[in-house]
Amino acid sequence: MVRVKFRYLLGHVRWQTATKMNSLDISGIYHYLKNSVKLNFGEYAICRLGWTLNVKQYNPLTGLFIVRCSRSQMRQVWLSLTLLDEINSQKCAISIIHSAGTIRSCNLQAIKHTNNSLLVAKSLIQIKNEKQKHQKKKKKQKNKKLKNKYLTNIQVNKNKSKK
Amino acid sequence: MSEYNPTLVSLNDFLNSRTKELKKLRSELNTRRGNCQLTQTLPKHLRRRTMSHDIHRVPYRMRKHIEKEMGKNPPRKSKLKSRQSRRKPNNMLKEYERRSKKHVWLETHIWHAKRMHMHRLFGYKLAYRTNEKLLRGCYKLAARSSVIYDESYYQCYECVAKQQNLITFFSKLIDNQSGINFKTIGNRLFLRGNRQGSSRIILDREKKVVCPFRFIWDYIPFDSNIEEYKNKTRKIWIWIHPACRTLLVDLINSLNTKNYISFHELENQPCRFSIIGPSSINVLQKVLWFDFEKDNEKEKEKEKEKEIIKDNAMETETETETETETETEEDSALKKRTMVWKSLKKINKPASLLEGCILSLDVINPKEFTVKRAREREQEFQFHQKNLTRIEKDKYEKLSKKIQYKWSSEFSKSKLWDKQTRKKLLNGIERTNKKIDEEASKKLFPNVRSSKAYPNQKIPVLIVQTAGSKTLGFGSGFDVIIPKGYAKQFWVALVHSGAVPIGMRERHRIETETGRRFFPDDFIEAPSFYQSATKLIVSEKESQKWEKTHKGKRVNYKKFGINSPFFPDFSSLLKSSTNHNNDNDKDTDNSNNNNSKNTNQIQTTQYTNTFNVEFVENINSLKTNIDSESFIPITITAIQKGSLKRNAHLYFPTKDESNKITKKLKFNQKWSKNDNHCLVGFITTGMFSLARGCGFAIGFIRKKDLIKNQNACKNSIVLVRNTNGAIFYPAKFEFCKN
């Protein structure tokens, strides 16, 4: 018996406005996905997909999701995802990061993706901190100079009085 | 797309959400779960097949986790030992004993199980048929060579009491209608213990249950007077079929309240083999070997002396007198047995001996020598005749005449009647088998037969003659009764010497060829009719096969007017009214009222009834009492072509039809719905008889119909209709005598 083979697509949703879309669910994404497939490829494509189309995971905070489809219909699903404009009357953009035969490899790629994003954030924070440090240093140096000047002026006046 | 990049990001939310996601993803990666068990998370080189039920095969670090999983569905705790220990010979014997408690195994079970199809019948596991095709071939073997069948499932019971008490007790129980040659237990033929008798017991008068049985009396010397033994204690051995065993025991215990008789099952029951065919004599002579060569030498010397001293007659008389005094009882018994044994060679068939005559021999264990194959009777007969001298020929003729007309009881005296000898024999089996094997391993040429090289232990054996059909001379043979424990050795020796082993199906076939009824398949008067092999095995298979086949491709029994096509339904004959015309349609309507929806369903009643059976000599001797319902057994032979099959319907012909048949005109009659023939009876066993060359069957006719249609019965013609068709076959019938 020949096995039914799937493909898992790792995707990332970005919203135009920074709103909290906690109301969006897996079933909601599935609904909109199906409509986009129907729009772009017709009912024949939906019939061919059938039960193989499924949204496996979705994180509303980060925007990462994993979609399953049959191996033969992967390209059509990919395309329909990228052409998805609107979800829940909110404009969005979907980009697909990775496609694989198992969920496990998709999760691996998701880890890499988050690590990268964290690294970026980390580097930004480091830069910010360094700036702040640098500014502080400068301030300190200024203050020192002023102090030294003040101290030197006081000594000069003392020496003059003694004479 | 760059529009969708966020301009402002709250660091806290950003970092928290991502760290949580990372944790979750990493935890998922570490655990390889999904829909798999813990054991499947291991790498492939650490997985073991028995991990599912044996914890010790799991790596130590995972045992606790797996125990929790197992706690939900714990594995079956098998108390079985390892396969190696289970298959050791000691264990195998114990398992056999355990299995044989449900359905008792005969001693030769293992031998049979390898070569035959075994079935559960009457509480035993019996061989029903051989793996080879022997249904038609068994006739040839039984007619020319020999055939052997294991009958040790027949139970043996012992009755001990005074002679007169025994006779009076059993005279009440025995059926007066046990055939034309009616003989009671107290008949003079059987009282001395030299012949076996057979009769029928009434087990239940109300339900009319009757069962056949065989009996042997204890030994009495031939010189003595029978009347002296009236008040002396004597023994009877009774052999009865296991299906009727419980009824017999209950009956006798109910009647024997004052301990009139001591009735009990024989301890250490002997086994019984039946050998059928003319060369059964050869087979027995090859296997049953006792030291008679010493006597042979002595006899030869004596003969020479006699020939020389014949002229001096006075001297011979004195010498013979002195010789008889010095002889002991054992020597005289040995002499007689050798005489009988040798004279058997002159006899062509066992049927020429008296019916039921008994011979007892003390025989050497056949395991001690290799048995050679016996030739067929004709070859042996001719070979034997060539090598005889004239004196010996005359001698054997005299001896054979003696035996055929007179069988003294001294031939049947044996040690098997002793309880202690049977015990000793049983206890001494293991020792003897071991000894034999040890001695055989030491010899250069083991298992060579010579009279000097054998130990003194001898096994008492009884040989009983069984009669075949009296007209054809077919089916006669010997029954060999062997003490318990030695069955396998004798069986193997008999098979090696040329007797072909058969199952119950072939035995049934041979019995019908002789013209006799086979218990329990042909006996309506016993409830074992419904426990027989034809009911449990043959008819069930046929019915299952019929139900599986497509409607368009199987026989439409309803169309032919047959209600019970797989097993004869005698109770339907009793229910039918006096109007026999169109009775079949009425019966079908009445029966199918309950199953009106399923028109193709056939009536299946629960059969438990027994029926009354009467024997008749002639049509003229029929009694005109129509009150009692009874059936008469008949044998049917086809006139024209056609094989008569089991469960066929029997009809009486009209006048015109019977005239046609007697004049040997063409007879082509077919059954139709408006048929006027009256259903009269059924056939219980039917086949094409190879002995007669035509169809042959055994069946039953209703007595009332016989009395009504006496005119039609003058020519003793009957019409037979098989279940698979509508053609009537003309046939002649005769009344059964047994």
mmCIF file of C-alpha atoms in Angstrom, chain B residues 388-665:
data_model
loop_
_atom_site.group_PDB
_atom_site.id
_atom_site.type_symbol
_atom_site.label_atom_id
_atom_site.label_comp_id
_atom_site.label_asym_id
_atom_site.label_seq_id
_atom_site.Cartn_x
_atom_site.Cartn_y
_atom_site.Cartn_z
ATOM 1 C CA LEU B 388 2.569 -80.446 2.956
ATOM 2 C CA THR B 389 3.003 -84.181 3.043
ATOM 3 C CA ARG B 390 0.076 -86.473 2.589
ATOM 4 C CA ILE B 391 -0.102 -87.380 6.250
ATOM 5 C CA GLU B 392 -0.172 -83.787 7.248
ATOM 6 C CA LYS B 393 -2.879 -82.935 4.744
ATOM 7 C CA ASP B 394 -5.180 -85.594 6.098
ATOM 8 C CA LYS B 395 -4.428 -84.506 9.596
ATOM 9 C CA TYR B 396 -5.307 -80.910 8.929
ATOM 10 C CA GLU B 397 -8.509 -81.841 7.189
ATOM 11 C CA LYS B 398 -9.643 -83.749 10.230
ATOM 12 C CA LEU B 399 -8.653 -80.938 12.515
ATOM 13 C CA SER B 400 -10.395 -78.314 10.442
ATOM 14 C CA LYS B 401 -13.587 -80.341 10.419
ATOM 15 C CA LYS B 402 -13.427 -80.658 14.157
ATOM 16 C CA ILE B 403 -13.120 -76.955 14.573
ATOM 17 C CA GLN B 404 -15.790 -75.981 12.149
ATOM 18 C CA TYR B 405 -18.470 -78.082 13.771
ATOM 19 C CA LYS B 406 -17.367 -78.194 17.347
ATOM 20 C CA TRP B 407 -15.582 -75.623 19.403
ATOM 21 C CA SER B 408 -14.687 -76.770 22.890
ATOM 22 C CA SER B 409 -14.508 -74.355 25.748
ATOM 23 C CA GLU B 410 -10.913 -75.322 26.504
ATOM 24 C CA PHE B 411 -9.823 -73.116 23.638
ATOM 25 C CA SER B 412 -11.226 -70.076 25.392
ATOM 26 C CA LYS B 413 -9.701 -70.429 28.832
ATOM 27 C CA SER B 414 -7.553 -67.412 29.581
ATOM 28 C CA LYS B 415 -5.885 -65.431 32.335
ATOM 29 C CA LEU B 416 -7.492 -62.178 31.275
ATOM 30 C CA TRP B 417 -10.410 -62.879 33.606
ATOM 31 C CA ASP B 418 -8.089 -62.434 36.609
ATOM 32 C CA LYS B 419 -7.939 -58.968 38.100
ATOM 33 C CA GLN B 420 -4.435 -59.427 39.422
ATOM 34 C CA THR B 421 -2.927 -60.519 36.143
ATOM 35 C CA ARG B 422 -4.300 -57.417 34.457
ATOM 36 C CA LYS B 423 -2.810 -55.233 37.166
ATOM 37 C CA LYS B 424 0.560 -56.925 36.908
ATOM 38 C CA LEU B 425 0.640 -56.521 33.181
ATOM 39 C CA LEU B 426 -0.153 -52.836 33.436
ATOM 40 C CA ASN B 427 2.441 -52.201 36.107
ATOM 41 C CA GLY B 428 5.105 -54.112 34.262
ATOM 42 C CA ILE B 429 4.863 -52.262 30.970
ATOM 43 C CA GLU B 430 7.547 -49.668 31.520
ATOM 44 C CA ARG B 431 10.013 -52.186 32.734
ATOM 45 C CA THR B 432 9.464 -54.504 29.835
ATOM 46 C CA ASN B 433 9.713 -51.764 27.244
ATOM 47 C CA LYS B 434 12.928 -50.500 28.755
ATOM 48 C CA LYS B 435 14.407 -53.954 28.964
ATOM 49 C CA ILE B 436 13.530 -54.726 25.411
ATOM 50 C CA ASP B 437 15.133 -51.545 24.185
ATOM 51 C CA GLU B 438 18.246 -52.141 26.256
ATOM 52 C CA GLU B 439 18.662 -55.689 25.080
ATOM 53 C CA ALA B 440 18.022 -54.784 21.503
ATOM 54 C CA SER B 441 20.727 -52.163 21.587
ATOM 55 C CA LYS B 442 23.269 -54.735 22.758
ATOM 56 C CA LYS B 443 22.534 -57.301 20.097
ATOM 57 C CA LEU B 444 24.187 -57.336 16.751
ATOM 58 C CA PHE B 445 21.011 -58.262 14.896
ATOM 59 C CA PRO B 446 18.187 -57.147 17.108
ATOM 60 C CA ASN B 447 14.574 -58.123 16.748
ATOM 61 C CA VAL B 448 15.168 -61.376 14.971
ATOM 62 C CA ARG B 449 12.518 -63.888 15.817
ATOM 63 C CA SER B 450 13.693 -67.096 17.445
ATOM 64 C CA SER B 451 11.964 -69.213 19.989
ATOM 65 C CA LYS B 452 14.910 -69.492 22.371
ATOM 66 C CA ALA B 453 15.763 -65.885 22.847
ATOM 67 C CA TYR B 454 12.609 -64.637 24.562
ATOM 68 C CA PRO B 455 11.666 -63.951 28.143
ATOM 69 C CA ASN B 456 8.948 -65.824 29.894
ATOM 70 C CA GLN B 457 6.469 -63.024 30.158
ATOM 71 C CA LYS B 458 3.455 -63.723 28.036
ATOM 72 C CA ILE B 459 0.450 -61.607 27.336
ATOM 73 C CA PRO B 460 -2.990 -63.237 27.394
ATOM 74 C CA VAL B 461 -5.033 -62.377 24.341
ATOM 75 C CA LEU B 462 -8.548 -63.286 23.261
ATOM 76 C CA ILE B 463 -9.530 -63.772 19.640
ATOM 77 C CA VAL B 464 -13.218 -63.687 18.824
ATOM 78 C CA GLN B 465 -14.672 -64.549 15.435
ATOM 79 C CA THR B 466 -17.154 -62.133 13.896
ATOM 80 C CA ALA B 467 -19.536 -63.202 11.204
ATOM 81 C CA GLY B 468 -20.150 -61.305 8.016
ATOM 82 C CA SER B 469 -23.067 -61.500 5.679
ATOM 83 C CA LYS B 470 -24.404 -64.997 5.390
ATOM 84 C CA THR B 471 -25.222 -64.800 1.720
ATOM 85 C CA LEU B 472 -22.092 -63.142 0.377
ATOM 86 C CA GLY B 473 -19.514 -64.343 2.885
ATOM 87 C CA PHE B 474 -18.121 -60.832 3.042
ATOM 88 C CA GLY B 475 -17.211 -58.928 6.172
ATOM 89 C CA SER B 476 -16.149 -61.768 8.409
ATOM 90 C CA GLY B 477 -13.116 -61.451 10.601
ATOM 91 C CA PHE B 478 -11.691 -61.540 14.082
ATOM 92 C CA ASP B 479 -11.887 -59.298 17.107
ATOM 93 C CA VAL B 480 -8.706 -59.173 19.145
ATOM 94 C CA ILE B 481 -9.016 -58.325 22.833
ATOM 95 C CA ILE B 482 -5.772 -57.095 24.356
ATOM 96 C CA PRO B 483 -5.044 -56.091 27.946
ATOM 97 C CA LYS B 484 -4.634 -52.446 28.723
ATOM 98 C CA GLY B 485 -1.299 -50.879 27.977
ATOM 99 C CA TYR B 486 -0.244 -53.097 25.089
ATOM 100 C CA ALA B 487 -2.564 -51.713 22.467
ATOM 101 C CA LYS B 488 -0.040 -49.582 20.664
ATOM 102 C CA GLN B 489 2.501 -52.361 20.256
ATOM 103 C CA PHE B 490 -0.031 -54.788 18.870
ATOM 104 C CA TRP B 491 -1.572 -52.162 16.646
ATOM 105 C CA VAL B 492 1.729 -51.216 15.058
ATOM 106 C CA ALA B 493 2.648 -54.850 14.534
ATOM 107 C CA LEU B 494 -0.694 -55.633 12.949
ATOM 108 C CA VAL B 495 -0.433 -52.681 10.620
ATOM 109 C CA HIS B 496 3.081 -53.601 9.592
ATOM 110 C CA SER B 497 1.996 -57.135 8.831
ATOM 111 C CA GLY B 498 -0.489 -55.974 6.240
ATOM 112 C CA ALA B 499 -3.786 -54.959 7.799
ATOM 113 C CA VAL B 500 -4.837 -51.591 6.438
ATOM 114 C CA PRO B 501 -6.180 -49.217 9.108
ATOM 115 C CA ILE B 502 -9.543 -47.568 8.532
ATOM 116 C CA GLY B 503 -11.795 -45.033 10.211
ATOM 117 C CA MET B 504 -15.430 -45.040 11.200
ATOM 118 C CA ARG B 505 -16.665 -43.987 7.797
ATOM 119 C CA GLU B 506 -15.085 -46.961 6.065
ATOM 120 C CA ARG B 507 -16.267 -49.309 8.798
ATOM 121 C CA HIS B 508 -19.785 -48.038 8.297
ATOM 122 C CA ARG B 509 -19.448 -48.717 4.592
ATOM 123 C CA ILE B 510 -18.275 -52.278 5.079
ATOM 124 C CA GLU B 511 -21.077 -52.948 7.513
ATOM 125 C CA THR B 512 -23.719 -51.801 5.035
ATOM 126 C CA GLU B 513 -22.161 -53.896 2.291
ATOM 127 C CA THR B 514 -22.815 -56.945 4.444
ATOM 128 C CA GLY B 515 -26.460 -55.890 4.752
ATOM 129 C CA ARG B 516 -26.454 -55.109 8.469
ATOM 130 C CA ARG B 517 -27.308 -51.934 10.305
ATOM 131 C CA PHE B 518 -24.486 -49.918 11.805
ATOM 132 C CA PHE B 519 -24.849 -48.526 15.298
ATOM 133 C CA PRO B 520 -25.687 -45.649 15.853
ATOM 134 C CA ASP B 521 -26.285 -44.313 12.349
ATOM 135 C CA ASP B 522 -29.017 -46.808 11.427
ATOM 136 C CA PHE B 523 -30.689 -47.296 14.788
ATOM 137 C CA ILE B 524 -33.734 -45.096 15.229
ATOM 138 C CA GLU B 525 -34.627 -46.746 18.496
ATOM 139 C CA ALA B 526 -31.755 -45.166 20.419
ATOM 140 C CA PRO B 527 -31.149 -41.461 21.107
ATOM 141 C CA SER B 528 -27.621 -41.895 19.864
ATOM 142 C CA PHE B 529 -29.133 -41.610 16.377
ATOM 143 C CA TYR B 530 -28.832 -37.863 16.816
ATOM 144 C CA GLN B 531 -25.260 -38.035 18.112
ATOM 145 C CA SER B 532 -23.979 -40.137 15.279
ATOM 146 C CA ALA B 533 -21.317 -39.164 12.812
ATOM 147 C CA THR B 534 -23.779 -38.708 9.957
ATOM 148 C CA LYS B 535 -25.722 -36.136 11.940
ATOM 149 C CA LEU B 536 -22.874 -34.246 13.521
ATOM 150 C CA ILE B 537 -20.358 -34.295 10.724
ATOM 151 C CA VAL B 538 -21.847 -35.102 7.342
ATOM 152 C CA SER B 539 -25.255 -33.443 7.483
ATOM 153 C CA GLU B 540 -23.912 -30.301 9.132
ATOM 154 C CA LYS B 541 -21.280 -29.852 6.482
ATOM 155 C CA GLU B 542 -23.794 -30.308 3.740
ATOM 156 C CA SER B 543 -26.205 -27.819 5.252
ATOM 157 C CA GLN B 544 -23.477 -25.215 5.717
ATOM 158 C CA LYS B 545 -22.328 -25.678 2.158
ATOM 159 C CA TRP B 546 -25.875 -25.350 0.903
ATOM 160 C CA GLU B 547 -26.413 -22.108 2.800
ATOM 161 C CA LYS B 548 -23.228 -20.591 1.441
ATOM 162 C CA THR B 549 -24.002 -21.254 -2.200
ATOM 163 C CA HIS B 550 -25.936 -18.801 -4.308
ATOM 164 C CA LYS B 551 -29.671 -19.287 -4.612
ATOM 165 C CA GLY B 552 -29.564 -19.786 -8.317
ATOM 166 C CA LYS B 553 -26.856 -22.409 -8.102
ATOM 167 C CA ARG B 554 -28.093 -24.630 -5.334
ATOM 168 C CA VAL B 555 -30.833 -27.238 -5.195
ATOM 169 C CA ASN B 556 -34.258 -25.805 -4.493
ATOM 170 C CA TYR B 557 -35.502 -28.293 -1.949
ATOM 171 C CA LYS B 558 -38.778 -26.543 -1.431
ATOM 172 C CA LYS B 559 -39.630 -26.945 -5.065
ATOM 173 C CA PHE B 560 -39.099 -30.684 -4.788
ATOM 174 C CA GLY B 561 -41.217 -30.823 -1.663
ATOM 175 C CA ILE B 562 -38.430 -31.832 0.705
ATOM 176 C CA ASN B 563 -38.584 -30.354 4.173
ATOM 177 C CA SER B 564 -35.470 -31.753 5.801
ATOM 178 C CA PRO B 565 -32.960 -32.543 3.087
ATOM 179 C CA PHE B 566 -29.920 -33.146 5.273
ATOM 180 C CA PHE B 567 -31.291 -35.495 7.913
ATOM 181 C CA PRO B 568 -34.313 -37.796 7.892
ATOM 182 C CA ASP B 569 -37.271 -36.473 9.833
ATOM 183 C CA PHE B 570 -39.258 -39.502 10.948
ATOM 184 C CA SER B 571 -41.487 -37.506 13.264
ATOM 185 C CA SER B 572 -43.039 -35.793 10.248
ATOM 186 C CA LEU B 573 -44.321 -39.171 9.075
ATOM 187 C CA LEU B 574 -46.080 -39.718 12.376
ATOM 188 C CA LYS B 575 -47.715 -36.307 12.284
ATOM 189 C CA SER B 576 -49.229 -36.782 8.848
ATOM 190 C CA SER B 577 -52.896 -37.771 8.814
ATOM 191 C CA THR B 578 -54.479 -40.822 7.223
ATOM 192 C CA ASN B 579 -54.998 -38.891 3.968
ATOM 193 C CA HIS B 580 -51.711 -39.481 2.315
ATOM 194 C CA ASN B 581 -52.685 -37.728 -0.901
ATOM 195 C CA ASN B 582 -51.105 -34.335 -1.202
ATOM 196 C CA ASP B 583 -49.663 -34.743 2.198
ATOM 197 C CA ASN B 584 -46.421 -33.197 1.199
ATOM 198 C CA ASP B 585 -48.048 -29.881 0.374
ATOM 199 C CA LYS B 586 -49.852 -29.785 3.696
ATOM 200 C CA ASP B 587 -46.720 -30.501 5.590
ATOM 201 C CA THR B 588 -44.864 -27.775 3.794
ATOM 202 C CA ASP B 589 -47.658 -25.260 4.447
ATOM 203 C CA ASN B 590 -47.844 -26.123 8.128
ATOM 204 C CA SER B 591 -44.127 -25.985 8.560
ATOM 205 C CA ASN B 592 -43.627 -22.755 6.716
ATOM 206 C CA ASN B 593 -46.315 -20.788 8.512
ATOM 207 C CA ASN B 594 -43.781 -19.734 11.071
ATOM 208 C CA ASN B 595 -41.242 -18.825 8.450
ATOM 209 C CA SER B 596 -43.564 -17.202 5.992
ATOM 210 C CA LYS B 597 -41.172 -14.382 5.237
ATOM 211 C CA ASN B 598 -38.140 -16.440 4.455
ATOM 212 C CA THR B 599 -39.464 -18.744 1.800
ATOM 213 C CA ASN B 600 -36.131 -20.399 1.278
ATOM 214 C CA GLN B 601 -35.675 -21.322 4.911
ATOM 215 C CA ILE B 602 -35.877 -25.010 5.662
ATOM 216 C CA GLN B 603 -37.349 -26.459 8.817
ATOM 217 C CA THR B 604 -34.810 -27.414 11.421
ATOM 218 C CA THR B 605 -36.354 -29.145 14.413
ATOM 219 C CA GLN B 606 -34.592 -30.230 17.516
ATOM 220 C CA TYR B 607 -34.413 -33.964 17.285
ATOM 221 C CA THR B 608 -34.749 -35.928 20.462
ATOM 222 C CA ASN B 609 -37.356 -38.562 19.787
ATOM 223 C CA THR B 610 -36.796 -42.255 19.455
ATOM 224 C CA PHE B 611 -39.075 -44.524 17.499
ATOM 225 C CA ASN B 612 -40.363 -48.028 17.931
ATOM 226 C CA VAL B 613 -38.842 -50.640 15.651
ATOM 227 C CA GLU B 614 -40.277 -54.042 14.832
ATOM 228 C CA PHE B 615 -38.854 -56.961 12.936
ATOM 229 C CA VAL B 616 -40.859 -58.903 10.405
ATOM 230 C CA GLU B 617 -40.211 -62.189 8.596
ATOM 231 C CA ASN B 618 -42.817 -62.032 5.872
ATOM 232 C CA ILE B 619 -45.603 -59.779 4.833
ATOM 233 C CA ASN B 620 -48.046 -62.481 5.868
ATOM 234 C CA SER B 621 -46.730 -62.504 9.389
ATOM 235 C CA LEU B 622 -47.649 -58.841 9.893
ATOM 236 C CA LYS B 623 -49.936 -58.246 12.818
ATOM 237 C CA THR B 624 -52.958 -56.156 12.135
ATOM 238 C CA ASN B 625 -52.704 -53.966 15.252
ATOM 239 C CA ILE B 626 -52.635 -50.510 13.798
ATOM 240 C CA ASP B 627 -52.712 -48.760 17.157
ATOM 241 C CA SER B 628 -49.012 -48.850 17.782
ATOM 242 C CA GLU B 629 -46.828 -46.652 15.631
ATOM 243 C CA SER B 630 -43.668 -48.385 14.594
ATOM 244 C CA PHE B 631 -41.132 -48.608 11.826
ATOM 245 C CA ILE B 632 -39.732 -51.643 10.074
ATOM 246 C CA PRO B 633 -36.133 -51.773 8.890
ATOM 247 C CA ILE B 634 -35.551 -52.848 5.294
ATOM 248 C CA THR B 635 -32.711 -53.302 2.846
ATOM 249 C CA ILE B 636 -33.258 -51.835 -0.587
ATOM 250 C CA THR B 637 -31.547 -52.841 -3.833
ATOM 251 C CA ALA B 638 -32.037 -50.892 -7.017
ATOM 252 C CA ILE B 639 -33.454 -52.685 -10.023
ATOM 253 C CA GLN B 640 -32.438 -50.351 -12.762
ATOM 254 C CA LYS B 641 -29.583 -47.910 -12.769
ATOM 255 C CA GLY B 642 -29.224 -45.322 -10.068
ATOM 256 C CA SER B 643 -27.378 -44.958 -6.799
ATOM 257 C CA LEU B 644 -29.574 -44.649 -3.750
ATOM 258 C CA LYS B 645 -28.429 -41.848 -1.506
ATOM 259 C CA ARG B 646 -28.808 -40.963 2.113
ATOM 260 C CA ASN B 647 -32.057 -39.357 3.261
ATOM 261 C CA ALA B 648 -33.922 -40.360 0.129
ATOM 262 C CA HIS B 649 -37.697 -40.595 0.261
ATOM 263 C CA LEU B 650 -39.536 -43.877 -0.138
ATOM 264 C CA TYR B 651 -42.894 -44.333 -1.833
ATOM 265 C CA PHE B 652 -45.136 -47.229 -2.759
ATOM 266 C CA PRO B 653 -45.986 -47.591 -6.453
ATOM 267 C CA THR B 654 -49.436 -47.896 -7.913
ATOM 268 C CA LYS B 655 -50.670 -51.077 -9.562
ATOM 269 C CA ASP B 656 -49.874 -49.985 -13.068
ATOM 270 C CA GLU B 657 -46.402 -48.905 -12.141
ATOM 271 C CA SER B 658 -45.610 -52.125 -10.322
ATOM 272 C CA ASN B 659 -46.791 -54.105 -13.327
ATOM 273 C CA LYS B 660 -44.506 -52.096 -15.557
ATOM 274 C CA ILE B 661 -41.541 -52.702 -13.338
ATOM 275 C CA THR B 662 -42.105 -56.452 -13.037
ATOM 276 C CA LYS B 663 -42.398 -56.775 -16.800
ATOM 277 C CA LYS B 664 -39.138 -54.861 -17.144
ATOM 278 C CA LEU B 665 -40.669 -52.147 -19.261
#
